[in-house]
Coordinates of C-alpha atoms in Angstrom, one line a residue:
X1 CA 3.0 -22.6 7.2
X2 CA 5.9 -24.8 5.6
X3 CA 8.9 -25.3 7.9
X4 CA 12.5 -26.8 7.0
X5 CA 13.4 -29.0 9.7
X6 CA 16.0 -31.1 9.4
X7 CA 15.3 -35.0 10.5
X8 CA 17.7 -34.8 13.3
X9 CA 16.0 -31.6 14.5
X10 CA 12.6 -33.5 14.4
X11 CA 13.7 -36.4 16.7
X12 CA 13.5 -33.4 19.6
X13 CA 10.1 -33.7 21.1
X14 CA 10.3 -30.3 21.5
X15 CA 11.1 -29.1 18.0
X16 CA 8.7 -31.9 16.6
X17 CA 6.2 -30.2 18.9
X18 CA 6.7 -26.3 17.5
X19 CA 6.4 -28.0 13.9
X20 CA 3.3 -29.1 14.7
X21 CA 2.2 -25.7 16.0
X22 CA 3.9 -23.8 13.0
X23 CA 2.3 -25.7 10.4
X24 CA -1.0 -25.1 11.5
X25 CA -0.4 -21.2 11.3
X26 CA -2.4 -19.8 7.9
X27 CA -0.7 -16.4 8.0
X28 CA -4.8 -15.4 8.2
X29 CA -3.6 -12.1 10.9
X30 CA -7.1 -12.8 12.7
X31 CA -5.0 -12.6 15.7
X32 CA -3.3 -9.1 15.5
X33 CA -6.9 -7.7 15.8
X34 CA -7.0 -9.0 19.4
X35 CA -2.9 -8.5 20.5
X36 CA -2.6 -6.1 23.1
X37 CA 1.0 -5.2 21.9
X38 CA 0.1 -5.0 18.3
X39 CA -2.9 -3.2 19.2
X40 CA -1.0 -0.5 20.9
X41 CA 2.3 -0.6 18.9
X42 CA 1.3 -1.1 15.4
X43 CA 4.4 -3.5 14.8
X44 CA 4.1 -6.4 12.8
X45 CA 7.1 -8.0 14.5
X46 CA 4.8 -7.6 18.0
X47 CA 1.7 -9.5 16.7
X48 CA 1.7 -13.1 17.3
X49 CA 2.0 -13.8 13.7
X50 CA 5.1 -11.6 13.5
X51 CA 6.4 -13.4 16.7
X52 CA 6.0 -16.6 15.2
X53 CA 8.0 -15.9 11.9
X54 CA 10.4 -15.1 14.1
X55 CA 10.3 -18.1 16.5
X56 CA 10.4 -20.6 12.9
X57 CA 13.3 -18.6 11.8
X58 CA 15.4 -19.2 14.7
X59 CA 14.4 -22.6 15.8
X60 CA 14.7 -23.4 11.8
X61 CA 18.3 -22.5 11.9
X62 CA 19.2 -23.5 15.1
X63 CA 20.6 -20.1 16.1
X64 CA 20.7 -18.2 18.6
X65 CA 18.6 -15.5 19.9
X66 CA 19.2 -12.5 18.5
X67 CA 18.6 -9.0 20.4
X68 CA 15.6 -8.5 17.9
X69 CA 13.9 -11.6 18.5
X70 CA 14.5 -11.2 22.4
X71 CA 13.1 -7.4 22.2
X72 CA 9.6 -9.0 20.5
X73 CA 9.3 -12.2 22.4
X74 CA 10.0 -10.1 25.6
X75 CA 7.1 -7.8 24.9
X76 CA 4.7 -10.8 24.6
X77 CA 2.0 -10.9 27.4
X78 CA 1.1 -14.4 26.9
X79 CA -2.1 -12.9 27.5
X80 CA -3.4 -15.9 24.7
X81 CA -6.0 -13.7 23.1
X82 CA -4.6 -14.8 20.1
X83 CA -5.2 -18.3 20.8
X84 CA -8.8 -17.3 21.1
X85 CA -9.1 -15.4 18.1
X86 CA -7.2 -18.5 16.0
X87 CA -9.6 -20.2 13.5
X88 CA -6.7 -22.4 12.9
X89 CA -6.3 -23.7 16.7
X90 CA -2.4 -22.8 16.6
X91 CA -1.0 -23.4 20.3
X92 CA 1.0 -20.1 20.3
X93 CA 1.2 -21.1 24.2
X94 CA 3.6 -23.7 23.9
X95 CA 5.9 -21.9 21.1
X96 CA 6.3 -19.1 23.0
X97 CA 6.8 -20.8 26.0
X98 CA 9.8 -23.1 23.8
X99 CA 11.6 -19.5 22.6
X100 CA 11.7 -18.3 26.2
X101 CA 13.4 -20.8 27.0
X102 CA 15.8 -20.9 24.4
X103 CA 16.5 -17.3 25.1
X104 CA 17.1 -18.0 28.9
X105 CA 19.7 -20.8 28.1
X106 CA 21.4 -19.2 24.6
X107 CA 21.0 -15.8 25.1
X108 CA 23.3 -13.2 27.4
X109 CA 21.3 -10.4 28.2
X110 CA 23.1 -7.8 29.8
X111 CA 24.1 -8.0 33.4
X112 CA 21.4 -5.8 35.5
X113 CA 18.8 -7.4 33.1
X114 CA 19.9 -10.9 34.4
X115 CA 20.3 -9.8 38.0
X116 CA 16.6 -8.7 38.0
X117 CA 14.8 -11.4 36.6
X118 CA 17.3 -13.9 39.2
X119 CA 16.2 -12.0 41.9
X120 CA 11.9 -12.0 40.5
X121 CA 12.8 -15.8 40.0
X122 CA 13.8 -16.1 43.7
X123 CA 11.7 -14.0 45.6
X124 CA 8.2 -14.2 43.8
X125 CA 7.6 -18.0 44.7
X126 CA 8.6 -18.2 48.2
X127 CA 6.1 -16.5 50.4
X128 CA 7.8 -15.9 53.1
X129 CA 10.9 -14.1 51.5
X130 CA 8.1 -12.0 49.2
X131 CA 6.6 -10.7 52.2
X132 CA 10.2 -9.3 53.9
X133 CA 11.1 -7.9 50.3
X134 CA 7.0 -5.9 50.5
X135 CA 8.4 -4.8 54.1
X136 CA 11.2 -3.2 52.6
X137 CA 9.3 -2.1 49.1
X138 CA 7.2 -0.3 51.4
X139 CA 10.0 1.3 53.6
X140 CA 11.7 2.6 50.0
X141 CA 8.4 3.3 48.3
X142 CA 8.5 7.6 49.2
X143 CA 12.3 7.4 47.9
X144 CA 10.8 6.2 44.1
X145 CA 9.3 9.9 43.4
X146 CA 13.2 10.8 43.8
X147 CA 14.0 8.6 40.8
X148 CA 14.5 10.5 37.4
X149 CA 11.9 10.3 35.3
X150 CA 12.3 10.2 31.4
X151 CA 10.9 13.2 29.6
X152 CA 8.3 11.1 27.5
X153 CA 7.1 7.1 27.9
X154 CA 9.3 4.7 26.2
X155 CA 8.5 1.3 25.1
X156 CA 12.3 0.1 25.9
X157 CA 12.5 -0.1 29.7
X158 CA 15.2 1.2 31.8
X159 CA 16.5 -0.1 34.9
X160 CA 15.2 2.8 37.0
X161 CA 11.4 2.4 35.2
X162 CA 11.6 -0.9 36.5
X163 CA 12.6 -0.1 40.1
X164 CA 9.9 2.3 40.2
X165 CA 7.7 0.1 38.8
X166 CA 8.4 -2.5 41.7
X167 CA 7.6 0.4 44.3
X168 CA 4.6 1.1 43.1
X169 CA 3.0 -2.0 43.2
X170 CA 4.1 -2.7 47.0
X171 CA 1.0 -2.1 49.3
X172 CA 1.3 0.4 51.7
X173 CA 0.1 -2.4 54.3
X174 CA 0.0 -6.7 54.4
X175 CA -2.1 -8.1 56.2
X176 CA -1.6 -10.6 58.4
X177 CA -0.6 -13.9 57.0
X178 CA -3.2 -16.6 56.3
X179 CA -3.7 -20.0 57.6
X180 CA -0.7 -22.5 56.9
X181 CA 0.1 -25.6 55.1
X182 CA -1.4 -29.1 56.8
X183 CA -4.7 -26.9 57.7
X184 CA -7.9 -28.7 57.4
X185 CA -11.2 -27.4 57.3
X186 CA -14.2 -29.4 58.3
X187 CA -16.9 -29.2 56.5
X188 CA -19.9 -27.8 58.1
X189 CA -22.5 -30.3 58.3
X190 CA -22.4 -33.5 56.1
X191 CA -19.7 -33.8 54.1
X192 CA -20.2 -33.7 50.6
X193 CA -16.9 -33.7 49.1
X194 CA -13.1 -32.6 49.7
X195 CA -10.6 -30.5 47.8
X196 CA -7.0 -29.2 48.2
X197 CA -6.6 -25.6 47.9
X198 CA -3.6 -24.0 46.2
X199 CA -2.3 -21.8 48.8
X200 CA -0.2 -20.0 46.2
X201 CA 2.5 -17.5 46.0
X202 CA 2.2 -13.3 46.1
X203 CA -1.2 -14.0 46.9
X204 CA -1.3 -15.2 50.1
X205 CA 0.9 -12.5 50.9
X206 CA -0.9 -9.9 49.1
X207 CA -4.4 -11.2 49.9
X208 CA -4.9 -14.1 52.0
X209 CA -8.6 -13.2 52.5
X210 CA -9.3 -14.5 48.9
X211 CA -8.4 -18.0 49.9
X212 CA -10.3 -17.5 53.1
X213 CA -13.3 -16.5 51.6
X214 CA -13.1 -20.0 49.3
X215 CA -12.7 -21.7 52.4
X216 CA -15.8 -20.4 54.0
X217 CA -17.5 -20.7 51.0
X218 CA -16.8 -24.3 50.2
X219 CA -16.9 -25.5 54.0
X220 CA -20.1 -23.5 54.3
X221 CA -22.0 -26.0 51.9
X222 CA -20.3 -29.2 53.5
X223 CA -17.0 -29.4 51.5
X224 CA -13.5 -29.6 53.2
X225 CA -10.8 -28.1 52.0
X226 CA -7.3 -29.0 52.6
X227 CA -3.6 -26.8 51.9
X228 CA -1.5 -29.6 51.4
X229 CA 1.8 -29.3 53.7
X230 CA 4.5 -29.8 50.9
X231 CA 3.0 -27.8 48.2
X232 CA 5.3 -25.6 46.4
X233 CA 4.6 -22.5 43.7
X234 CA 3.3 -23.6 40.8
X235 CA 5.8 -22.8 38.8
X236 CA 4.0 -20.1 36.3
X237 CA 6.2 -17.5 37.7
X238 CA 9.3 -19.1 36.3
X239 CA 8.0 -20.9 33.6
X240 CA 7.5 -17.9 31.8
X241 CA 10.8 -16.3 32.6
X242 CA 12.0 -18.9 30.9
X243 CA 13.8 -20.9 33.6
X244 CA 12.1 -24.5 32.7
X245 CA 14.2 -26.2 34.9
X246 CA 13.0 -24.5 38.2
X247 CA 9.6 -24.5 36.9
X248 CA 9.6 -28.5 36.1
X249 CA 11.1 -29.1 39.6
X250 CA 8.2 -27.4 41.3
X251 CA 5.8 -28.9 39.0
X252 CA 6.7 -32.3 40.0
X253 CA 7.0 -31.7 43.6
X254 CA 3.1 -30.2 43.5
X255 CA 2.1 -33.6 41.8
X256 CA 4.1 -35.7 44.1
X257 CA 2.6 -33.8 47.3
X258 CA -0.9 -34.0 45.8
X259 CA -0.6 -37.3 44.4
X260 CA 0.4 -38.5 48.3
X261 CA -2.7 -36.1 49.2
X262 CA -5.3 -37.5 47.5
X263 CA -4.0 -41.2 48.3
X264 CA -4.3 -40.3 52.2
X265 CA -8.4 -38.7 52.3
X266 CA -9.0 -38.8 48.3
X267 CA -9.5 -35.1 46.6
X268 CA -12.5 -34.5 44.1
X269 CA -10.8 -31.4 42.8
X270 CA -7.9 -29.4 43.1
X271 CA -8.5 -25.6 43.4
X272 CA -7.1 -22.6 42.2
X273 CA -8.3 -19.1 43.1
X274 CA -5.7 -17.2 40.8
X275 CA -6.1 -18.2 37.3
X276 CA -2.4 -17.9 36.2
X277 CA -1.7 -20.5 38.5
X278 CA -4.5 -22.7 37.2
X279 CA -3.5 -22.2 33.5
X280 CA -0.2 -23.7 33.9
X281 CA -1.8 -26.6 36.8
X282 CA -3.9 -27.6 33.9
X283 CA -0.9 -27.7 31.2
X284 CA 1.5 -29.9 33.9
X285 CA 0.0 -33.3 31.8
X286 CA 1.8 -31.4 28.6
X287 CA 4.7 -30.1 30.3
X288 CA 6.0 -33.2 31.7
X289 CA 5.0 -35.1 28.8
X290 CA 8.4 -36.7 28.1
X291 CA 9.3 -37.8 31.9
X292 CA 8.8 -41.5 32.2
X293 CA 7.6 -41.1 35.9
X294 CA 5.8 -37.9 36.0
X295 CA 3.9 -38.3 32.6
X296 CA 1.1 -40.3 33.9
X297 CA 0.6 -38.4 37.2
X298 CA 0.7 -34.9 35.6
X299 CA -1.8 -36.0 33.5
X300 CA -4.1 -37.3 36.5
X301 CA -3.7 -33.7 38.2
X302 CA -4.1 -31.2 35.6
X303 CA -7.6 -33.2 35.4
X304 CA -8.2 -32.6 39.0
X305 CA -7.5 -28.9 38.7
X306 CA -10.6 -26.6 37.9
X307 CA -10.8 -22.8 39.0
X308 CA -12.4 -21.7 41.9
X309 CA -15.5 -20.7 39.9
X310 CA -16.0 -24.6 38.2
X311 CA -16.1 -26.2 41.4
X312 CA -18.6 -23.5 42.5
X313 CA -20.8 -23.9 39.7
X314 CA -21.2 -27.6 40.1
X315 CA -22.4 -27.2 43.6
X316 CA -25.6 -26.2 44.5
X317 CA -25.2 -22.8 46.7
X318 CA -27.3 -21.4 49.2
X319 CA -29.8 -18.7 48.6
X320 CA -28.7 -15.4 48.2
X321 CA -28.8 -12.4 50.4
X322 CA -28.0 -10.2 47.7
X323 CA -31.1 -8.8 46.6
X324 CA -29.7 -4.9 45.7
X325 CA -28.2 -3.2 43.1
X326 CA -25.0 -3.4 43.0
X327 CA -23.1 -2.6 39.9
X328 CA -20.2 -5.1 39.5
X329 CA -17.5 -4.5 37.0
X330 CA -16.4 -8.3 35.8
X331 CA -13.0 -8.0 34.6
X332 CA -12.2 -11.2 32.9
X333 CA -8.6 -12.3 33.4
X334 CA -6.6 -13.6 30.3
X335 CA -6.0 -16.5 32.0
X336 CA -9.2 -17.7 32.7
X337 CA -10.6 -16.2 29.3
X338 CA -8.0 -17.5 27.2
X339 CA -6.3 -19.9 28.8
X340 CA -8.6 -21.6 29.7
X341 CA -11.7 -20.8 28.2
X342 CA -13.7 -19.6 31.2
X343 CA -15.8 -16.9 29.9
X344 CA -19.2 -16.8 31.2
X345 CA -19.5 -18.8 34.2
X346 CA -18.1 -16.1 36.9
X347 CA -20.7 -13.4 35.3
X348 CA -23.3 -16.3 35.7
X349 CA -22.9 -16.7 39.3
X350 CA -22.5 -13.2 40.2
X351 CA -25.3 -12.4 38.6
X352 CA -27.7 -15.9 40.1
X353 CA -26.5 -14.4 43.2
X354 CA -27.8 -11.4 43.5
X355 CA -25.4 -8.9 41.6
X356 CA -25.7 -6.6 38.4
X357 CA -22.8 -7.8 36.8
X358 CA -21.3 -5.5 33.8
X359 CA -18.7 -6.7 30.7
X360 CA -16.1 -4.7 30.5
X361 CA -15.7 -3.5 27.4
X362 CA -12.7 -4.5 25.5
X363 CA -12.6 -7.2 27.5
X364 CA -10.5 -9.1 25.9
X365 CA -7.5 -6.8 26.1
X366 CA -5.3 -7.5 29.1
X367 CA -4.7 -5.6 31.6
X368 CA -1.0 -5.5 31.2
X369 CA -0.4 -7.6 34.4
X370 CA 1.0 -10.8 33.1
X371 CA 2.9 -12.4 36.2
X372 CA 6.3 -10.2 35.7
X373 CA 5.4 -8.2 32.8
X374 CA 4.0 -5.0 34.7
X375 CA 7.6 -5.3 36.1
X376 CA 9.7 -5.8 33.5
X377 CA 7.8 -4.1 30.6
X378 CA 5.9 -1.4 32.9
X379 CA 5.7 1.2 30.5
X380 CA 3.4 -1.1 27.8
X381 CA 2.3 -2.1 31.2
X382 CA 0.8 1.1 32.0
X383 CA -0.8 1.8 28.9
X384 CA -2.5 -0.8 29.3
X385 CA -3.8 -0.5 32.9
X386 CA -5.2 2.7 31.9
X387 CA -6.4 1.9 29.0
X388 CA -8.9 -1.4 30.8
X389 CA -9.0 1.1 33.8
X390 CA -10.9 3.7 31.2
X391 CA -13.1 1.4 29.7
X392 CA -14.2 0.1 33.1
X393 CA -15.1 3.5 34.4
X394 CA -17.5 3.7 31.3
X395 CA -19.7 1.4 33.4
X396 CA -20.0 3.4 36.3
X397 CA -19.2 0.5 38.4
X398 CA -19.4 0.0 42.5
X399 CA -17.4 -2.5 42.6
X400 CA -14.5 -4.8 40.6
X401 CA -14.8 -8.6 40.3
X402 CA -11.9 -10.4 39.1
X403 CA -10.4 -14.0 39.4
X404 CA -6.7 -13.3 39.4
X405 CA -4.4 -11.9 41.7
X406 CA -1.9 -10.0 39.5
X407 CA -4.9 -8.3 37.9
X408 CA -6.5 -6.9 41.1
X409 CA -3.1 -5.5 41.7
X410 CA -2.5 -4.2 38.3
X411 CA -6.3 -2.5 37.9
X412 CA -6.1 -1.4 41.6
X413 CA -2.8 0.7 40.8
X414 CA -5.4 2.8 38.2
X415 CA -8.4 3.3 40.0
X416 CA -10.1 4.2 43.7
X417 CA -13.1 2.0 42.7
X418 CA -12.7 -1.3 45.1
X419 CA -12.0 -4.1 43.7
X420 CA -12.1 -7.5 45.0
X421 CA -12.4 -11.8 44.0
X422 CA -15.1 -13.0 42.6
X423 CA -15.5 -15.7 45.6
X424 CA -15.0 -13.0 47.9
X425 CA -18.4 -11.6 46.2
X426 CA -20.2 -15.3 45.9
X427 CA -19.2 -15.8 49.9
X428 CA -20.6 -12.9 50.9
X429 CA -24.2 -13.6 49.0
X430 CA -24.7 -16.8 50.4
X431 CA -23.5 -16.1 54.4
X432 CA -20.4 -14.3 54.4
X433 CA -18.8 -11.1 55.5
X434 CA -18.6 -8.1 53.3
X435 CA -15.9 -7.7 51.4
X436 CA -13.7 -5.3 53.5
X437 CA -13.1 -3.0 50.7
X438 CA -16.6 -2.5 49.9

């Protein structure tokens, strides 16, 4: 694709960057075929392709957003399916990311719009303030069915969508809260390695028995695990709202607390359960690219960070004590699929370990989770959800494996069939307790 930068407009890292990405772009359209938006919608403007015009045109004439390019970008998943699909390699990851955040800091949305996503920004990474705010979802959920509701499904969300949205997702009951920062785990038996474990953000308020069952796991065949006392959110939550700055802050406070971490008892690995977290772990080396003193240790972490199912694979488990049949549904999260290109590995160990493990079909449609996006876009959401929800009841499944958070929330919101982590699953097969749910 030619672009018209100017040389002054070059000399930004940042703009010299999304030339890079836009020049690699073959208008080839391989990746509408696999956009969840496009797929549904039928707009060109909503296929990555039609995003990026859009994207060149504005960072071309150094303009600001306009409503139409906020209304497409907006609707974006970041599900990275097209990134996949790309026989080009374009990195429509870190345009996107680029336009967000030129339509945070240039573009006035309208005054509930930017109330809301203040409030996701504030709430959503701090645990503690998350789980009050699910206290008081849960109190207000019976009030939601008292909220109008429009005569047919819009693709332009309301206010009042949203708010229903947010009720919906609360859980009618939290369990208790998991084990807290400066824990250590022994390993059982001779130590054979040690790891840091991102505690995360909605998830260890939502589900606190996924990191558990990691910790079981991983102590169980003589690793210790750690939850580093000054670790923040990751910053994924904010990072693609569009609020760099917050997201950059965290970022450097995660490597400075892990950096200190490993320098106290040395880490072989830092591990993430949910995969949207590890997507943007693994991208901190780009992300601080340009910071004279975080450059170098970003790089070094995003190296350290693998997904809960790497570190697994490289150890040697336990035998199993699965020996049935149980039919397991393996929903493969965008993040992990796309992002970062972990396909077949969970469905390997499921299935070493004892389990009949399924694909989904479709599978590489999101869900319409997305961090926020099941909030703030909940009718695409929705469609979407029942549309992976349908194709997963094709298989006639017992039981839902995924590796992200957000997802187990979305799918669960569509479906009575349990649905659980996939290291709650590998836990169980070699020594564990049953999944709860199951």
């Amino acid at each position: 694709m030619k672009t018209e930068f100017s040389l002054a407009q070059l000399a930004d890292p940042d703009i010299a960057e999304a030339d890079k990405i836009l020049r690699a772009c073959v208008h080839c359209g391989f990746c509408t075929a696999t956009c969840p938006t496009y797929v549904l919608l039928g707009d060109e403007l909503d296929s990555p392709r039609g995003r990026i015009y859009l994207i060149k045109e504005m960072l071309e004439k150094d303009a600001p957003p306009t409503r139409e390019v906020v209304k497409h970008i907006d609707r974006c998943l970041s599900c990275l399916a097209c990134m996949t699909t790309c026989p080009s390699g374009v990195n429509y990851m870190h345009l996107v990311d680029q336009a967000r955040v030129r339509i945070e800091q240039q573009y006035g949305r309208p005054l509930t719009e930017r109330m809301l996503r203040a409030v996701l920004a504030l709430v959503l990474p701090r645990p503690k303030l998350f789980r009050i705010c699910m206290v008081l979802a849960r109190i207000a959920r019976p009030l939601a069915a008292l909220l109008p509701t429009p005569k047919a499904p819009s693709v332009t969300p309301t206010l009042l969508s949203r708010i229903k949205a947010m009720l919906a997702l609360a859980p009618g009951l939290l369990p208790p809260p998991g084990a807290a920062g400066g824990s250590v785990f022994a390993a059982l038996g001779e130590r054979r390695g040690r790891v840091a474990l991102l505690q995360g953000c909605a998830q260890q308020v939502l589900a606190p028995r996924i990191n558990q069952a990691a910790i079981n796991l991983l102590t169980r065949h003589g690793i210790e695990v750690v939850l580093v006392r000054d670790e923040q959110c990751c910053g994924a939550l904010t990072h693609h709202l569009g609020r760099d700055g917050d997201a950059l802050a965290r970022a450097r406070a995660n490597i400075a607390a892990w950096t200190a971490e490993a320098g106290r008892g040395g880490l072989d690995a830092i591990l993430v359960t949910t995969s949207g977290c590890g997507t943007v772990i693994k991208d901190y080396g780009y992300m601080l690219r340009e910071d004279r003193d975080f450059a170098q240790p970003a790089a070094k972490i995003s190296a350290l960070a693998k997904d809960i199912s790497e570190y697994v694979g490289s150890i040697e488990l336990q035998k199993s004590r699965q020996h049935g049949d149980l039919v397991v549904a393996y929903h493969s999260a965008c993040s992990l699929q796309h992002g970062q290109k972990i396909t077949g590995l969970p469905k390997d160990l499921l299935s070493k370990n004892g389990f009949v493990v399924k694909d989904v079909p479709e599978s590489h449609l999101c869900c319409g989770s997305a961090g926020t996006y099941n909030l703030l876009q909940p009718d695409i959401a929705n469609r979407l959800r029942d549309r992976k929800v349908a194709n997963i009841a094709m298989l006639r499944p017992d039981v839902i494996a995924a590796g992200n958070i957000g997802c187990m929330v979305q799918i669960a919101g569509g479906t009575s069939v349990p649905i659980v982590h996939t290291i709650e699953l590998l836990d169980w097969a070699t020594g564990g307790p049953r999944p709860g749910s199951i």
